[in-house]
Coordinates of C-alpha atoms in Angstrom, one line a residue:
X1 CA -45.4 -44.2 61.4
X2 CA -46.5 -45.8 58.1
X3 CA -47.3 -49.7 58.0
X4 CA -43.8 -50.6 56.9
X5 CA -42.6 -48.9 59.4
X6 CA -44.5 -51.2 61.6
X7 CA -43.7 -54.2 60.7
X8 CA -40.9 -53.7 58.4
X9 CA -38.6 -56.0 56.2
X10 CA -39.6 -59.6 56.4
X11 CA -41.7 -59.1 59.2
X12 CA -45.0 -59.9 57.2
X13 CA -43.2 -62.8 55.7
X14 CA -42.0 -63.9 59.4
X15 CA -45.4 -63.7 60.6
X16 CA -47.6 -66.0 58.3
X17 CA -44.3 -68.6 57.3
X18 CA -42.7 -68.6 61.1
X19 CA -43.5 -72.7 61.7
X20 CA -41.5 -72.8 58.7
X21 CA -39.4 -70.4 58.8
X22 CA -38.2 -71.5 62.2
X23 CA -37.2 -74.5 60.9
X24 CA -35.3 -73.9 58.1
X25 CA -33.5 -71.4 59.9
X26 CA -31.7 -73.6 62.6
X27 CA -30.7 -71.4 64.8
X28 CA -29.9 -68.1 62.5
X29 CA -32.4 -66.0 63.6
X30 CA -32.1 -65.3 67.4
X31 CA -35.9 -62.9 67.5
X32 CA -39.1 -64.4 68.7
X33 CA -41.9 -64.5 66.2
X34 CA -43.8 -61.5 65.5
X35 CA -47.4 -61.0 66.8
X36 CA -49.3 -59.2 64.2
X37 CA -52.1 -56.6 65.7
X38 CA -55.7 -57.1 64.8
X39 CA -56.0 -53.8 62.8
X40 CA -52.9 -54.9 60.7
X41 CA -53.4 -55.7 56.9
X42 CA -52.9 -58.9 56.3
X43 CA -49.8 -60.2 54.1
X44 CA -49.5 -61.9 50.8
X45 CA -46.7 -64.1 51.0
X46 CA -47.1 -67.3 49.9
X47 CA -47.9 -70.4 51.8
X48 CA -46.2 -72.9 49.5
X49 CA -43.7 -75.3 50.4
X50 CA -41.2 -76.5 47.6
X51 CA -39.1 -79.4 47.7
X52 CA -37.4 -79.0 44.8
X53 CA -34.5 -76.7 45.9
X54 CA -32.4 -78.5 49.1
X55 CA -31.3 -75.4 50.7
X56 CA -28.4 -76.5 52.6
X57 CA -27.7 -75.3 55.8
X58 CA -24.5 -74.1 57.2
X59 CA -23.9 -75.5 61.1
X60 CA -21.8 -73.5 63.7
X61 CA -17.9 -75.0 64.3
X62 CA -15.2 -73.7 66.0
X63 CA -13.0 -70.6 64.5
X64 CA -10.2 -70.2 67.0
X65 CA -9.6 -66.5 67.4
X66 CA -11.5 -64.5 69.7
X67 CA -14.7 -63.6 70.9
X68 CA -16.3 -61.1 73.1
X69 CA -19.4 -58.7 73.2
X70 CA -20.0 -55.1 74.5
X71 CA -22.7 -53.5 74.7
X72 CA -24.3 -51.4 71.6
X73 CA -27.0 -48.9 70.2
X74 CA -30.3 -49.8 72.1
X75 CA -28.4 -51.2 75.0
X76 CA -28.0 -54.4 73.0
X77 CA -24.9 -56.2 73.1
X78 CA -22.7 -56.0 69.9
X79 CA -20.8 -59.3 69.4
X80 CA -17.1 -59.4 68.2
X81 CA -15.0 -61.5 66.7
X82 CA -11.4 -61.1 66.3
X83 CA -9.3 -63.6 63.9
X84 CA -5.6 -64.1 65.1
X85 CA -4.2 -63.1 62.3
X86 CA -4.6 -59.8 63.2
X87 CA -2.7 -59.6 66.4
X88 CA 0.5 -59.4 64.3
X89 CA -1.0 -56.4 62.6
X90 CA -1.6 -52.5 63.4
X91 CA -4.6 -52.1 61.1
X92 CA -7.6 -54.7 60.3
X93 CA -10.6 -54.7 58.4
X94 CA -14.0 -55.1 59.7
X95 CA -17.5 -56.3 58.8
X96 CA -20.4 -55.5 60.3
X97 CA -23.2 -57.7 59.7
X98 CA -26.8 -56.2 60.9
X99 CA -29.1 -59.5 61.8
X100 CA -28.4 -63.1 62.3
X101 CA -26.9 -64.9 64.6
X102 CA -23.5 -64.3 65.3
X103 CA -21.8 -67.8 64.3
X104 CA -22.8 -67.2 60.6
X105 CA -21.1 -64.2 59.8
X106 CA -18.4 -64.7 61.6
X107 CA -17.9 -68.1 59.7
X108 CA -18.2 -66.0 56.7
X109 CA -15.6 -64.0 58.1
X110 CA -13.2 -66.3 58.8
X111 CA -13.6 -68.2 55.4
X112 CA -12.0 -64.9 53.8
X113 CA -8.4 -66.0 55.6
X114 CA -7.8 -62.4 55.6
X115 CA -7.1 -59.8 58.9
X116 CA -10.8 -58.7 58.8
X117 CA -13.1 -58.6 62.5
X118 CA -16.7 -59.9 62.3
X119 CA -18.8 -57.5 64.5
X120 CA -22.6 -58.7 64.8
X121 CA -25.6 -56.2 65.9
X122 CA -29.1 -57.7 66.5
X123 CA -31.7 -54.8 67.8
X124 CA -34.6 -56.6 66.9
X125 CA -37.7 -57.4 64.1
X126 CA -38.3 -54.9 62.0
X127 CA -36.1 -52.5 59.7
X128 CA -37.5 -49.6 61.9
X129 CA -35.6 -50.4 64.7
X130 CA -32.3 -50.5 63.0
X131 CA -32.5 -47.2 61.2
X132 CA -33.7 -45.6 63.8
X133 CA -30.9 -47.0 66.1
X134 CA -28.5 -45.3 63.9
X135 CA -29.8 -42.3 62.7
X136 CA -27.8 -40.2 64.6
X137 CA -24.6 -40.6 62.8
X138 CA -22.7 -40.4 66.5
X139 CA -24.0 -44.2 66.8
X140 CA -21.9 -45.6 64.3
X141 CA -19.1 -43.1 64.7
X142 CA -19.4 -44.6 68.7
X143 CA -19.6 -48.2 67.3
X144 CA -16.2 -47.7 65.1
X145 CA -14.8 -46.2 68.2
X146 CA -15.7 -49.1 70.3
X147 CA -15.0 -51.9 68.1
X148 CA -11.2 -50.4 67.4
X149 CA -10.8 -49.8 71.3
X150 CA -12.0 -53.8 71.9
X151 CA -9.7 -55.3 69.0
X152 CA -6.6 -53.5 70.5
X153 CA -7.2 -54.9 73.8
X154 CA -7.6 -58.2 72.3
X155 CA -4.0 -57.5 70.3
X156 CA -2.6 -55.5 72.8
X157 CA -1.5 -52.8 70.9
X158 CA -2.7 -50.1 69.3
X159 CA -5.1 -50.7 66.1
X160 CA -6.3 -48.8 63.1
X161 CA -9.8 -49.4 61.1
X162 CA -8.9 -49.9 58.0
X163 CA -11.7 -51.3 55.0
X164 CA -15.2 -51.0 56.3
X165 CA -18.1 -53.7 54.9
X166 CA -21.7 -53.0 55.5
X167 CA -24.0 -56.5 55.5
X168 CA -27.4 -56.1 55.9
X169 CA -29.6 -58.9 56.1
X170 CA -33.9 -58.9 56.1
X171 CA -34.5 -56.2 58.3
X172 CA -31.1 -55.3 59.2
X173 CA -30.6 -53.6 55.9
X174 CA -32.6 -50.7 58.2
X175 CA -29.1 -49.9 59.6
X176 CA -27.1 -50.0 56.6
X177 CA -29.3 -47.3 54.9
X178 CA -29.6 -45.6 58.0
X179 CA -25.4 -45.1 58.1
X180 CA -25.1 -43.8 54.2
X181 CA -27.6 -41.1 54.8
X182 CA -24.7 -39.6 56.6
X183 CA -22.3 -38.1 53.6
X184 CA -19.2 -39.1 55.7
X185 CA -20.8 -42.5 56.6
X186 CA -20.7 -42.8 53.1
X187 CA -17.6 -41.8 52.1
X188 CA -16.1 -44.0 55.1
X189 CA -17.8 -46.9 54.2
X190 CA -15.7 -49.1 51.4
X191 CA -18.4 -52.0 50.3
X192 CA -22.1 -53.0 51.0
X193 CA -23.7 -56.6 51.2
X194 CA -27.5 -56.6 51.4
X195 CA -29.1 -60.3 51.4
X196 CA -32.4 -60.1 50.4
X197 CA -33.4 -57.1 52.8
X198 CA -33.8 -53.7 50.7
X199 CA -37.6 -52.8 51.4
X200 CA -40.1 -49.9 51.1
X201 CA -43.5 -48.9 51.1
X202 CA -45.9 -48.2 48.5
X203 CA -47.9 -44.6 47.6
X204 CA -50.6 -45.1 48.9
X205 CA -50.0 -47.1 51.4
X206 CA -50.6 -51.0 50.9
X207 CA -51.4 -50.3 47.0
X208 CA -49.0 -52.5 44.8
X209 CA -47.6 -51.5 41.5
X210 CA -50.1 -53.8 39.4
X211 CA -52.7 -51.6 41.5
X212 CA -51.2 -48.0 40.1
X213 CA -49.0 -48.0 43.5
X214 CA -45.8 -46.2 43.6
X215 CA -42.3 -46.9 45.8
X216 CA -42.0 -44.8 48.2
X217 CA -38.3 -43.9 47.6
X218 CA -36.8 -42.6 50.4
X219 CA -35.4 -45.7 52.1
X220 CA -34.0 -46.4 48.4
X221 CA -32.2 -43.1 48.2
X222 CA -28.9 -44.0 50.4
X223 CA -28.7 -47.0 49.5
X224 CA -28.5 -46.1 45.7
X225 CA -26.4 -43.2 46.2
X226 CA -23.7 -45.9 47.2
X227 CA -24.5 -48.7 44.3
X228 CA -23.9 -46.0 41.9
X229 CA -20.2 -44.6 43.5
X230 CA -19.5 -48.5 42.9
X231 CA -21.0 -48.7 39.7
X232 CA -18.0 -45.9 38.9
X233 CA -15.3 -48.4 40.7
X234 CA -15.1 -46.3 43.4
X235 CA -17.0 -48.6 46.0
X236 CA -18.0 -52.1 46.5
X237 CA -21.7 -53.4 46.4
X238 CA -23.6 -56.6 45.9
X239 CA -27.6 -56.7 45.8
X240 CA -28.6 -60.4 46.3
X241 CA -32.3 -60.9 46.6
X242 CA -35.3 -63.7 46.4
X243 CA -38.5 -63.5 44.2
X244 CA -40.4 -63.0 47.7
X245 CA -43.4 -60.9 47.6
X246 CA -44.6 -59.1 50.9
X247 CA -47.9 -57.6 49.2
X248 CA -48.3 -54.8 51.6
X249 CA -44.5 -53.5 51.2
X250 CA -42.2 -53.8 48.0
X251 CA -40.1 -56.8 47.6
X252 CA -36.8 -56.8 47.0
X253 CA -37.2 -57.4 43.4
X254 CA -38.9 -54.0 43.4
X255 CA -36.7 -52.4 45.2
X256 CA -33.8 -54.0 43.7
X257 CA -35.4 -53.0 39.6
X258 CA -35.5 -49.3 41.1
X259 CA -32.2 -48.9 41.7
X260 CA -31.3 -51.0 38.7
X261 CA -33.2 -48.6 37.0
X262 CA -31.8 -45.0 38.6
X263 CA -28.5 -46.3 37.3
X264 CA -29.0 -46.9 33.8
X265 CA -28.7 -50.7 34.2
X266 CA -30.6 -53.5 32.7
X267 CA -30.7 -57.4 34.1
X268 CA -29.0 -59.9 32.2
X269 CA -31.4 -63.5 32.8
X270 CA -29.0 -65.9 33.7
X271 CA -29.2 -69.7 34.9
X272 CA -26.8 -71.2 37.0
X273 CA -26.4 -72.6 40.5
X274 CA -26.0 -70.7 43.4
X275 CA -24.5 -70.9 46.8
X276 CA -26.8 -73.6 49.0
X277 CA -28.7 -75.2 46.3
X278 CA -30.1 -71.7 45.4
X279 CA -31.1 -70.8 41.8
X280 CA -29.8 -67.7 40.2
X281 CA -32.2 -66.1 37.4
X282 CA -30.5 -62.8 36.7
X283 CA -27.4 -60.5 37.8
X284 CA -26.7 -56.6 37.0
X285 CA -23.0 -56.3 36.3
X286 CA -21.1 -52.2 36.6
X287 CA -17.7 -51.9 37.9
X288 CA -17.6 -53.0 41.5
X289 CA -22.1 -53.2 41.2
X290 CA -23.5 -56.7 41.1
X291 CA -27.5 -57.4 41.7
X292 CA -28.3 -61.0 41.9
X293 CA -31.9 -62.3 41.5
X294 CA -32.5 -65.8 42.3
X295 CA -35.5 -68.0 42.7
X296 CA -38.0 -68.4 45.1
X297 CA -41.0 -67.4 46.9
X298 CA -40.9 -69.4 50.2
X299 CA -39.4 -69.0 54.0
X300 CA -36.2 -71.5 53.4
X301 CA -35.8 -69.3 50.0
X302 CA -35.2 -65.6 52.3
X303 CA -32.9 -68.1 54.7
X304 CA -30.4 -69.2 52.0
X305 CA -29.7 -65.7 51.0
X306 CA -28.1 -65.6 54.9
X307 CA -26.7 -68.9 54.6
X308 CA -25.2 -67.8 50.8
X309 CA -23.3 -64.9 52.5
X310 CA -19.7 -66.8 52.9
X311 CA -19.6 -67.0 48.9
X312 CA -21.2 -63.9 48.2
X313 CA -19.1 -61.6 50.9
X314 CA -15.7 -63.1 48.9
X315 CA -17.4 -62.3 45.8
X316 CA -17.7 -58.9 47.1
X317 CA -14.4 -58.5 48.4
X318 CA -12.0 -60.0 46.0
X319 CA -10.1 -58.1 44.5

């Protein structure tokens, strides 16, 4: 098991920024702080604070609808949320957001006014643990199962899956690439969010591009496959991402100019307002394949792109 592997996703970040990071997120994050070992390379993220960007912060209210939880992959519990608008119906569409606290997607959700069911998986720090939660493709064939069996017993009568969203963010992005490695996870699976959580490692290990490194492309490979079927229209996908940089693992800028690059694409530098206060400096536009970069190099920067996810997901999904 290789150092990202390890600590994965933002866990480096996490680690040196938590005092800050805890605070800024308010709640979102629902992991303890990681305890980095001895005989782990330290991190590069940077210490600064920045005041100049407010990054608002969404607060938890009441949805009506319906919640409940079951229990998921690695025995932890998945949590559901069922609108009731969709009681009326025989098919609904679903998201499935990997990492956060539930009350933030499912606000995201809900904002959409649409028949779609938040369901909300949190396995723990670290990419690793997702992918490898889901990298026998019966775990998310078994989650689909589940989650349809749960939504008809909150309807009472039978219900059909019908569109399928993907939201990775941080280190849940593990899961999402774990679930398009399978060919008919891929084909099953109609759009993609990632929020500032596609990562890798570098070749050799801990040596960054400046350096003569390389990405180490195999967590890239899934995840591309899919940007490019909606680069053709035939898919959904949206790339947000800060200008974050781990040291010891590829950012998300890295990650995100790979893929950029395997389809043919080029950034456009842009400057406008985002969601929360954030800054957008760039976007990759395709079909149905956007890549956002925005500014930022700090804790609160990696929480708006969480916070950004109720604009972002109907950016995504409108049609």
């Amino acid at each position: 098991m290789n150092w990202f592997e390890k600590t994965a996703s933002s866990v480096g970040i996490v680690a040196h920024l938590w005092p800050l990071l805890a605070a800024s997120a308010q709640g979102v994050l629902a992991v303890p702080p990681p305890t980095p070992s001895p005989q782990q390379p330290s991190q590069q993220a940077s210490p600064m604070v920045e005041s100049t960007r407010v990054h608002e912060r969404l607060t938890p209210r009441l949805l009506g609808g319906t919640a409940r939880s079951f229990n998921g992959p690695a025995g932890k519990p998945v949590e559901l949320w069922v609108p009731d608008r969709v009681r009326s119906r025989d098919a609904f569409d679903v998201v499935v957001h990997f990492h956060g606290a539930a009350w933030l997607p499912q606000k995201a959700v809900a904002a959409l006014g649409t028949r779609t069911v938040a369901v909300v998986l949190n396995l723990g720090a670290g990419s690793g643990i997702y992918d490898r939660s889901f990298a026998d493709p019966v775990a998310f064939d078994t989650l689909r199962a589940t989650v349809t069996r749960e939504v008809a017993a909150v309807t009472g009568r039978p219900s059909r899956m019908a569109r399928v969203t993907l939201v990775g963010f941080s280190a849940g992005h593990g899961a999402v690439r774990s679930i398009l490695r399978e060919p008919r996870h891929l084909a099953r699976v109609d759009a993609v969010l990632l929020l500032d959580g596609m990562h890798t490692s570098y070749v050799p290990e801990g040596q960054v591009l400046a350096a003569g490194g390389m990405l180490d492309t195999m967590n890239l490979v899934s995840l591309t496959a899919f940007a490019r079927t909606a680069a053709r229209g035939e898919k959904r996908m949206l790339i947000a991402h800060s200008e974050i940089f781990p040291g010891t693992y590829a950012s998300t800028t890295e990650t995100a100019d790979w893929t950029i690059t395997a389809l043919g694409l080029r950034r456009t530098p842009v400057l406008r307002w985002g969601p929360r206060g954030m800054q957008q400096l760039s976007e990759v536009h395709a079909r149905h394949f956007r890549a956002l970069g925005f500014a930022g190099t700090t804790a609160p920067d990696h929480i708006d792109q969480l916070h950004a996810m109720p604009e972002l997901l109907k950016r995504l999904l409108s049609r």
